[in-house]
Tab-separated table of C-alpha atoms in Angstrom:
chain	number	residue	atom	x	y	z
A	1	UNK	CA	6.389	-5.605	-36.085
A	2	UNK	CA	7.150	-8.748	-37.170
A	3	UNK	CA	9.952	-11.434	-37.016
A	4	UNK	CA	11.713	-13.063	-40.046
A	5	UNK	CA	11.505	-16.742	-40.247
A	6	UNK	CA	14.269	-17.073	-42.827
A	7	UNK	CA	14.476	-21.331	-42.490
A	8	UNK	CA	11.213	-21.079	-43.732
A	9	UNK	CA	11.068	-17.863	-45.817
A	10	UNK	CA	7.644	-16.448	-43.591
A	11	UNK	CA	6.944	-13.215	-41.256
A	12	UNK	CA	5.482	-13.734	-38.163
A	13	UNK	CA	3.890	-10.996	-36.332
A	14	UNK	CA	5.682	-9.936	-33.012
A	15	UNK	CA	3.000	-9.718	-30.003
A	16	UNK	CA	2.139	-5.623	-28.887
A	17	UNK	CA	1.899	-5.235	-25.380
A	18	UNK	CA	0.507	-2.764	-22.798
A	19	UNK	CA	3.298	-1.475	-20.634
A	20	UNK	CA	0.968	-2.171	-17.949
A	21	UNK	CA	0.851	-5.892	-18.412
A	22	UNK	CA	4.226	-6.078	-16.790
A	23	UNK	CA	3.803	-2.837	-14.522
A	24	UNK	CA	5.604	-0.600	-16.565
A	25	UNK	CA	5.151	3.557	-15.144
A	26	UNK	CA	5.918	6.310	-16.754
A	27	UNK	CA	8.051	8.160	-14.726
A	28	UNK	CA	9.730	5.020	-13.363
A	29	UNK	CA	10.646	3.245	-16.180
A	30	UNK	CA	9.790	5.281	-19.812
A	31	UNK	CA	11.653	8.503	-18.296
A	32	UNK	CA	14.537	6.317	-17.429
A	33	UNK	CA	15.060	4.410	-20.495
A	34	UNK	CA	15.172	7.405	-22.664
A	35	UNK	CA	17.307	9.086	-19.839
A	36	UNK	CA	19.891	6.785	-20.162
A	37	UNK	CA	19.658	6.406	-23.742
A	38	UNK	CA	18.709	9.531	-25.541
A	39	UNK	CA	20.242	8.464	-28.716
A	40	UNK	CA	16.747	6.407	-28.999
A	41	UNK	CA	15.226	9.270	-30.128
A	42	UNK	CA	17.580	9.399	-33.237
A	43	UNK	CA	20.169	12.173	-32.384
A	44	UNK	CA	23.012	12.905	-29.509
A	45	UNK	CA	21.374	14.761	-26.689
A	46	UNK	CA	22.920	15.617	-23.396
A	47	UNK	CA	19.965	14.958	-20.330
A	48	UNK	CA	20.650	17.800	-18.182
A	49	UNK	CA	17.694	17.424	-15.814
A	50	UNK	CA	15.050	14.973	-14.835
A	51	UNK	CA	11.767	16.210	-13.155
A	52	UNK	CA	12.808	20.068	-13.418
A	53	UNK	CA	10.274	22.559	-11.577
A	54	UNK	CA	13.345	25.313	-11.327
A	55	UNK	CA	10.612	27.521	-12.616
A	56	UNK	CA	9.989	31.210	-10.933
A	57	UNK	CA	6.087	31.586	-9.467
A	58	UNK	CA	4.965	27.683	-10.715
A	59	UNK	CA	6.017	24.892	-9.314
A	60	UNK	CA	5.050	22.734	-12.863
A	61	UNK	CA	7.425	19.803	-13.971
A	62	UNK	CA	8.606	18.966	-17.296
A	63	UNK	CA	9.861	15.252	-17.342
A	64	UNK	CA	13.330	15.442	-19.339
A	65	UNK	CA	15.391	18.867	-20.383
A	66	UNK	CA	18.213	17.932	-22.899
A	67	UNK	CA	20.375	20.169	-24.963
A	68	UNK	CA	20.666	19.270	-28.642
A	69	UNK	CA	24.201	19.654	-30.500
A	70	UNK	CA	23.232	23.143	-32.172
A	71	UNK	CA	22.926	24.412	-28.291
A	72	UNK	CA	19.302	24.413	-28.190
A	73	UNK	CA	17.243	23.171	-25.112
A	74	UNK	CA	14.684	20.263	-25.876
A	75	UNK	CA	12.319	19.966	-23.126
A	76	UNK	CA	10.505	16.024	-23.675
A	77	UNK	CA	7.287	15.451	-22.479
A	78	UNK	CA	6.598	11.542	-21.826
A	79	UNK	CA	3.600	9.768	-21.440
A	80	UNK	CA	3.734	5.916	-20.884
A	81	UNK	CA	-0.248	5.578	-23.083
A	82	UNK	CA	-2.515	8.205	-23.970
A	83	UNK	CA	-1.198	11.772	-24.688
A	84	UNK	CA	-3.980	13.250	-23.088
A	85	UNK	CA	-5.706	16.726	-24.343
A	86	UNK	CA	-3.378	18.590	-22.413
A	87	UNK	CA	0.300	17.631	-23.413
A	88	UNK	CA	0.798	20.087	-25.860
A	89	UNK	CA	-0.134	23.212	-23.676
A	90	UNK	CA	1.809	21.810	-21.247
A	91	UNK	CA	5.027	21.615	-23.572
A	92	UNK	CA	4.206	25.271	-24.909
A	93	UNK	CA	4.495	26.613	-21.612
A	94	UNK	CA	8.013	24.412	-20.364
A	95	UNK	CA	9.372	25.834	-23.446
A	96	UNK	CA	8.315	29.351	-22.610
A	97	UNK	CA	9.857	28.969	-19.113
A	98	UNK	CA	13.277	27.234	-20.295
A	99	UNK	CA	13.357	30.282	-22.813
A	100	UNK	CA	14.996	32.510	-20.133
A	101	UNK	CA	17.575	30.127	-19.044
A	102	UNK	CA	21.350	31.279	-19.469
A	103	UNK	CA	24.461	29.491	-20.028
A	104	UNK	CA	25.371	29.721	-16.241
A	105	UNK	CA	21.686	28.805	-15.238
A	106	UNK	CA	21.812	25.348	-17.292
A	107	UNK	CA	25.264	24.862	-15.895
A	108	UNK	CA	23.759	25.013	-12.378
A	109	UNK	CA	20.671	23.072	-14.197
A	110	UNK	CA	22.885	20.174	-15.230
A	111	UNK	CA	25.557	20.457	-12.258
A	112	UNK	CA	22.275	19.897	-9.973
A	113	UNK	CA	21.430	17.042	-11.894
A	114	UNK	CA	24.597	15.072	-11.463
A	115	UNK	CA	25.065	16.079	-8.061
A	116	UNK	CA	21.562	14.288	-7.238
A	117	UNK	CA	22.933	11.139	-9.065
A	118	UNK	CA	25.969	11.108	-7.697
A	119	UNK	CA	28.279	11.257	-10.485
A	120	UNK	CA	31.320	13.238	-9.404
A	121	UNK	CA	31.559	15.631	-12.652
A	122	UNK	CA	31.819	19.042	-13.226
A	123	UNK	CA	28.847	20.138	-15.271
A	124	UNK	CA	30.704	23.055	-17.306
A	125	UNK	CA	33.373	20.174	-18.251
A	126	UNK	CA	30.645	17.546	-19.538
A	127	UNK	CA	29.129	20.379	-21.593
A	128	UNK	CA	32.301	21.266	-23.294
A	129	UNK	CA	32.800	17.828	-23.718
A	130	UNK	CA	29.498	17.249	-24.978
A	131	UNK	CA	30.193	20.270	-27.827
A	132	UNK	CA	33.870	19.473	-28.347
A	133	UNK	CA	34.739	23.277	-27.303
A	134	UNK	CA	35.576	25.829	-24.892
A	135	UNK	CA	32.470	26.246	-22.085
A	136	UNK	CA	33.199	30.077	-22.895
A	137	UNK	CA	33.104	29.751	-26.583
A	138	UNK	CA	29.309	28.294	-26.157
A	139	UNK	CA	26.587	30.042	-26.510
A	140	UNK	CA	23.066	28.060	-25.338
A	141	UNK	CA	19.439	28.439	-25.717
A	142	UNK	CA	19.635	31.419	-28.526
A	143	UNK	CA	16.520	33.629	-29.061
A	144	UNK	CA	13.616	31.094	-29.596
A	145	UNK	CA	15.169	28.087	-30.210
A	146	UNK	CA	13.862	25.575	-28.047
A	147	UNK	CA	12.344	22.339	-29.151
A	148	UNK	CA	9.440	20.199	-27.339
A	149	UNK	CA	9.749	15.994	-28.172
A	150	UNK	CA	6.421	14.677	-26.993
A	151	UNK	CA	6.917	10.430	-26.481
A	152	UNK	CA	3.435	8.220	-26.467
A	153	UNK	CA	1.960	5.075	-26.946
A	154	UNK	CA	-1.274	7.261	-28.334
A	155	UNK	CA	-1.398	10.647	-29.886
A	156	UNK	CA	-4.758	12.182	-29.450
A	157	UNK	CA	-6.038	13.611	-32.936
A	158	UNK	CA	-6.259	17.002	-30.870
A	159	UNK	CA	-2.675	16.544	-30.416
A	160	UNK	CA	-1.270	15.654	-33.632
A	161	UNK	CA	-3.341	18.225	-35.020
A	162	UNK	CA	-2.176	21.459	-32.973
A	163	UNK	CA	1.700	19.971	-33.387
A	164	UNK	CA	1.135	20.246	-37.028
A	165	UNK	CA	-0.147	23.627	-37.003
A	166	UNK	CA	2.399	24.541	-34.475
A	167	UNK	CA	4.957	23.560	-37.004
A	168	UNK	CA	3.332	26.044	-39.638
A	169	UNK	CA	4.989	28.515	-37.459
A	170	UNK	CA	8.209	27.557	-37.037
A	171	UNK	CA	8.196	25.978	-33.610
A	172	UNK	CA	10.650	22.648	-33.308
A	173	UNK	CA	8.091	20.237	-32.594
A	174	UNK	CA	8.813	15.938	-32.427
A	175	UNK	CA	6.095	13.235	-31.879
A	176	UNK	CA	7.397	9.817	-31.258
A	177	UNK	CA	5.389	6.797	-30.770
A	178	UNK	CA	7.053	3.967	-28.268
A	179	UNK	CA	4.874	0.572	-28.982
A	180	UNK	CA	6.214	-2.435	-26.661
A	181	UNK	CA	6.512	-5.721	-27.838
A	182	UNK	CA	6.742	-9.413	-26.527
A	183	UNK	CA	9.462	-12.318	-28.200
A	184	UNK	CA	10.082	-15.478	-26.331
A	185	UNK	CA	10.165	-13.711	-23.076
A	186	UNK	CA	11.978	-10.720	-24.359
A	187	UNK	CA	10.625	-6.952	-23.907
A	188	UNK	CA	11.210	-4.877	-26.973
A	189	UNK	CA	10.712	-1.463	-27.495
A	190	UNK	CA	10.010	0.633	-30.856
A	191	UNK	CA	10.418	4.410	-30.875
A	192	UNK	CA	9.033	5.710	-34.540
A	193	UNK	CA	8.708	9.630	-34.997
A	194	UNK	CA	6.019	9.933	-36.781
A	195	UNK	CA	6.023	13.275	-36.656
A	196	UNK	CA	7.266	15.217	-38.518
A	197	UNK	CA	7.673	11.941	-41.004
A	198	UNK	CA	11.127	11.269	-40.758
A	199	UNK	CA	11.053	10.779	-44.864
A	200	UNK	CA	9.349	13.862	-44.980
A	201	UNK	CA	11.136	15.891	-42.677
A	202	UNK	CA	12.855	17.770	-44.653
A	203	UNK	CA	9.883	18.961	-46.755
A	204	UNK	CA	8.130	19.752	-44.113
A	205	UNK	CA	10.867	22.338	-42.389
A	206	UNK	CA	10.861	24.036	-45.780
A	207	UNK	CA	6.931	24.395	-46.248
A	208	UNK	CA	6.929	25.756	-42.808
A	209	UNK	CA	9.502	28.316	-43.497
A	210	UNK	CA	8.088	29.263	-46.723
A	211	UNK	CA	4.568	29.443	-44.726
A	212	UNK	CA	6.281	32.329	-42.685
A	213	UNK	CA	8.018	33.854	-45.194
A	214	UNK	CA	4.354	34.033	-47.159
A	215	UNK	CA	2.696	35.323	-43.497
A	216	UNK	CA	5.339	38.013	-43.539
A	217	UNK	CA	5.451	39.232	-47.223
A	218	UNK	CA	1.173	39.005	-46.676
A	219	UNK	CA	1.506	41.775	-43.587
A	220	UNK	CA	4.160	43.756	-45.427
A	221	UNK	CA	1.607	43.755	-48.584
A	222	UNK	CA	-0.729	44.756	-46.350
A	223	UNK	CA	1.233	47.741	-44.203
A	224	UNK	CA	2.668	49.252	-47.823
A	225	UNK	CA	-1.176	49.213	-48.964
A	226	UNK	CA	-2.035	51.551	-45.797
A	227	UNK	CA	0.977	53.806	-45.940
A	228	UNK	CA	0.479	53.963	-49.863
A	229	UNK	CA	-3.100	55.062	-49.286
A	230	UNK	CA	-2.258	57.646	-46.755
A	231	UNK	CA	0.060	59.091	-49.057
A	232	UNK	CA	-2.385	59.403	-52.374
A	233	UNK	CA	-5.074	61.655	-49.512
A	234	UNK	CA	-2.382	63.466	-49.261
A	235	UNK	CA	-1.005	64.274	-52.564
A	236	UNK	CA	-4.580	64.242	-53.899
A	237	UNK	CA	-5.524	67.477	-51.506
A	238	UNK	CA	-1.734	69.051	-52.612
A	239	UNK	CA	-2.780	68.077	-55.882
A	240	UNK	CA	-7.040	69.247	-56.236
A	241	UNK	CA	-5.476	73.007	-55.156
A	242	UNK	CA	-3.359	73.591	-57.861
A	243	UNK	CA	-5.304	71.670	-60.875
A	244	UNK	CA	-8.478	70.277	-61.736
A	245	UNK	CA	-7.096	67.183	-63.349
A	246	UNK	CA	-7.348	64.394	-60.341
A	247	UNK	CA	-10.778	66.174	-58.930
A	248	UNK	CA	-12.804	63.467	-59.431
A	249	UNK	CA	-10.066	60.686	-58.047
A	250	UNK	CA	-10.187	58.673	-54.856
A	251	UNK	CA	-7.504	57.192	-53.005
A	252	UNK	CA	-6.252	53.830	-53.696
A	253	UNK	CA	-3.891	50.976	-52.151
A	254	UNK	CA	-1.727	50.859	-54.462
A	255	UNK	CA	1.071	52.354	-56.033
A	256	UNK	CA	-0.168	53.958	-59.145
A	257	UNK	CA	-2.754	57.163	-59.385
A	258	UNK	CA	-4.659	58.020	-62.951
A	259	UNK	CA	-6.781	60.280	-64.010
A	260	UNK	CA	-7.918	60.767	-67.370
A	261	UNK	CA	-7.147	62.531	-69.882
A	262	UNK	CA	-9.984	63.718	-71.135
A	263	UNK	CA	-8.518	63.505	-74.645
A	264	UNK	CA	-8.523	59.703	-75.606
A	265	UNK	CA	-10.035	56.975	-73.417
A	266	UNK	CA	-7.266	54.947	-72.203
A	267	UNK	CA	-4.736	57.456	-72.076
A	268	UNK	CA	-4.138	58.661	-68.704
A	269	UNK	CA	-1.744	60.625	-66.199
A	270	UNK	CA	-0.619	58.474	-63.854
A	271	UNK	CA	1.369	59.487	-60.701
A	272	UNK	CA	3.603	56.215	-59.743
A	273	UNK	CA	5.239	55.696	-56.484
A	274	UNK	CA	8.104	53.324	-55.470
A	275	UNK	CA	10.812	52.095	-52.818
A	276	UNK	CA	13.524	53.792	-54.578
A	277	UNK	CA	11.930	57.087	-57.131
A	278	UNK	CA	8.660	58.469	-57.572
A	279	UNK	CA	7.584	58.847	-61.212
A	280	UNK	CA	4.773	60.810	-62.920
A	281	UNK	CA	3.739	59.678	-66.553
A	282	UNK	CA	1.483	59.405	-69.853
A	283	UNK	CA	0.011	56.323	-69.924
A	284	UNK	CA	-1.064	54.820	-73.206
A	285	UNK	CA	-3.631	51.634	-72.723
A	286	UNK	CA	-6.294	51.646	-75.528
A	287	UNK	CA	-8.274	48.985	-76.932
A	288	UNK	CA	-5.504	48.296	-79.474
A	289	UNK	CA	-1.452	48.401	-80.019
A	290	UNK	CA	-1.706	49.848	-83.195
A	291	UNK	CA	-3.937	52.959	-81.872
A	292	UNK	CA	-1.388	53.121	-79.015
A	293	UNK	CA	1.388	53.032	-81.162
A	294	UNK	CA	0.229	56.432	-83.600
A	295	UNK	CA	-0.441	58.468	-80.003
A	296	UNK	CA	3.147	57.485	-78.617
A	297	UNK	CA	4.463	57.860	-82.249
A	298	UNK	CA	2.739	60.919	-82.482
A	299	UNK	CA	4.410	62.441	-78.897
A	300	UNK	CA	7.804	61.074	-79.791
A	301	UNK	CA	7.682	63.699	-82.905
A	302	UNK	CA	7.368	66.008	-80.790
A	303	UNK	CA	10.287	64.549	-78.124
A	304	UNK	CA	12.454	67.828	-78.629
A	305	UNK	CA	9.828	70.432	-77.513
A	306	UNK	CA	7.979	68.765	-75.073
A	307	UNK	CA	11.258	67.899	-73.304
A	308	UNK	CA	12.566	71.644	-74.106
A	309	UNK	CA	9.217	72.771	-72.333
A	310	UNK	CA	9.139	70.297	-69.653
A	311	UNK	CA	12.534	71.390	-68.848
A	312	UNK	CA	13.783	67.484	-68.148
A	313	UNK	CA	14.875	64.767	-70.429
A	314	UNK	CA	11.707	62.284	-70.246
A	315	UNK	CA	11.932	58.260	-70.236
A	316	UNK	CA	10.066	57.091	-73.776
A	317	UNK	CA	8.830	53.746	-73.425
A	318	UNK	CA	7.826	51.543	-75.939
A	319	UNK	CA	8.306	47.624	-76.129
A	320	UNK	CA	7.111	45.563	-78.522
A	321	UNK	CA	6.522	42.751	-76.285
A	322	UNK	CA	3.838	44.257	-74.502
A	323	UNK	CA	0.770	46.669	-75.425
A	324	UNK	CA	1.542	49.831	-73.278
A	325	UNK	CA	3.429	52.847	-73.926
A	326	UNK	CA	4.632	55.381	-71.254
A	327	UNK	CA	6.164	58.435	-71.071
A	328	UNK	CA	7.829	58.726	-67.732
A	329	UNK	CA	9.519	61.212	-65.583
A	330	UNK	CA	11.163	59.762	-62.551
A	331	UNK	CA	13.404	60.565	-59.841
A	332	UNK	CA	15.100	58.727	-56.534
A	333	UNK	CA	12.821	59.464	-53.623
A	334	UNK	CA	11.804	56.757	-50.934
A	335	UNK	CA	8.056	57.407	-50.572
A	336	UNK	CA	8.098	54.790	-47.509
A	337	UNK	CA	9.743	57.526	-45.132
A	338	UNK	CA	7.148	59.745	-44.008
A	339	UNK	CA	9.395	62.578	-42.880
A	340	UNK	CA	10.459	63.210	-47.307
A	341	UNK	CA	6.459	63.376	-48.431
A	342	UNK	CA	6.390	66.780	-48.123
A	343	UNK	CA	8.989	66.860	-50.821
A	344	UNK	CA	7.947	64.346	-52.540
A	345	UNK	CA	4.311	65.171	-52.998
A	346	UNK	CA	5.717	68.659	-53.925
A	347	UNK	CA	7.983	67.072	-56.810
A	348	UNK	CA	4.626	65.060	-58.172
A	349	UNK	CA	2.390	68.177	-57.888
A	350	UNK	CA	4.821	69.935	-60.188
A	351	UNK	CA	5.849	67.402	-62.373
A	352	UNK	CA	2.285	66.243	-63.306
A	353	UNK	CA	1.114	69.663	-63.825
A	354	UNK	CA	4.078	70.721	-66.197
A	355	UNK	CA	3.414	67.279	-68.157
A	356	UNK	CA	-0.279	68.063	-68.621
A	357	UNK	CA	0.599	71.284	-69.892
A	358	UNK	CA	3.049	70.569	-71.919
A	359	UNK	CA	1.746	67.537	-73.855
A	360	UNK	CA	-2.169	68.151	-73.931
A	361	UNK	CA	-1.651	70.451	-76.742
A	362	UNK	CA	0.211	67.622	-79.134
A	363	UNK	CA	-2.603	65.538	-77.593
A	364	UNK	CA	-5.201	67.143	-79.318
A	365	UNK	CA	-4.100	67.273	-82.300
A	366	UNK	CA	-3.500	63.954	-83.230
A	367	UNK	CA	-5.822	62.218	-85.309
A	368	UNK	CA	-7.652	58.619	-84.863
A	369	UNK	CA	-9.724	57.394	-87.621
């Protein structure tokens, strides 16, 4: 920190301190400050307990408990130097207590609290007061909202390092650094979050959600590849008793199951599964568009009978954007609820055998030079 000399158009650097040079403690004098003036730490919080070891089996105590102005409890750690190794445990588990606390238990919380420094208030008032509303329109410490504010002199690189990981998971996690300073005989104090970065904030919140949002979609990836697989065993041994065409075929996780034709390499049937339909199909994919285009071509000449024999109108697909053509059947079935793959491996079965036998014969007789 430094002071501006503006006569003289300089900086001059501003003396650090140690707290301990003028017998500064922790619980004595950091704790009170920030008691007494929680808006240091950048926002309006309500102190609603000092030294609170209300805790069931444990008789552990968290230095400050506040409540924020979205109703969420922010328990703040303090220590007057060093962090320690241990502060962030020790936050983890304050937060995991203070997780059970109801409305009427941080009424009694903060009612304690001003009882024990003799302030003559009702606690249920202040709290209204504090949100601007009704004490029974409130609702307090939702779900797994709670946020930890560690204050230090000195974060410990073990510290800073699980906070930021923490924060990869969506936990409400503050670091702010207090660094005293000496001018003239004045005591100054500066409290800088550093983390999250206060510029960076923002940023930071987002990454962290989209970090979750990635872990989720990553397990549900994962749990569709498992159920998907379970469901190609079982259409596969529905499938090898009625027709010879998917003998040779292993299950897959996935949501597509070919077998060749046995015709023309790279044409295949292909059973496709989905959220919303299940789908059997022809599935063109040779070494070239144009050779791809004369075996759909040749099919589509044939649209009338093979739909005539198939007994269903059939989905011909052929865009010019891409390489593949398909000839699909498809209907609504949710082949994510166990309880319809009976039916729905019944409805494949069929529909793949009555496309086989239907378009093999137009198959064979087309001609590639």
């Amino acid at each position: 920190m430094y002071l501006i000399k503006k006569d003289i158009n300089r900086i001059e650097r501003i003396n650090e301190i140690a707290f301990s040079e003028f017998g500064f403690r922790e619980r004595e004098h950091l704790q009170e400050w920030i008691a007494n003036e929680p808006s240091c730490l950048g926002e309006d919080l309500l102190i609603i307990q000092k030294e609170f070891d209300g805790f069931s089996d444990t008789r552990e105590r968290l230095d400050l408990l506040a409540l924020d102005k979205e109703g969420n409890l922010v328990v703040i750690e303090n220590k007057l130097d060093d962090t320690g190794k241990d502060v962030t445990w020790q936050s983890l588990k304050y937060a995991s207590y203070c997780s059970r606390l109801t409305n009427n238990d941080i009424k009694k919380i903060y009612q304690q609290y001003l009882d024990k420094q003799g302030i003559d208030v009702d606690a249920e008032e202040k709290i209204a007061e504090f949100y601007n509303d009704d004490y029974e329109n409130l609702i307090l410490n939702k779900g797994i909202s709670q946020r930890i504010i560690l204050i230090a002199r000195k974060f410990r690189k073990e510290v800073t390092s699980t906070v930021l990981w923490l924060m990869n998971y969506n936990l409400n996690l503050q670091c702010f650094k207090v660094t005293p300073y000496e001018l003239n005989g004045q005591l100054l104090l500066n409290i800088e979050q550093i983390l999250p970065m206060k510029d960076a904030e923002d940023y930071i919140i987002k990454m962290a959600e989209k970090t979750q949002i990635d872990i989720s979609n990553e397990k549900k990836s994962k749990s569709i590849d498992i159920i998907q697989y379970e469901f190609w065993m079982k259409l596969l041994k529905a499938m090898n008793n009625k027709s010879n065409l998917f003998k040779n075929i292993s299950p897959i996780k996935g949501n597509c199951l070919g077998a060749t034709s046995g015709i023309y390499s790279g044409v295949y049937f292909q059973f496709r599964i989905k959220k919303e339909s299940a789908e059997v199909e022809i599935y063109i994919e040779t070494e070239n568009k144009e050779k791809n285009e004369k075996i759909f071509d040749s099919l589509f000449g044939h649209k009338v009978e093979i739909e005539k024999r198939f007994g269903k109108n059939l989905i011909w697909q052929r865009k010019d954007s891409v390489r593949v053509r398909k000839i699909i059947y498809s209907e609504p079935k949710d082949s994510h609820n166990k309880e319809e793959w009976e039916t729905i491996i019944d409805f494949l079965v069929d529909a793949m055998i009555r496309l086989e036998e239907v378009s093999k014969p137009y198959l064979e007789k087309i001609q590639i030079d």
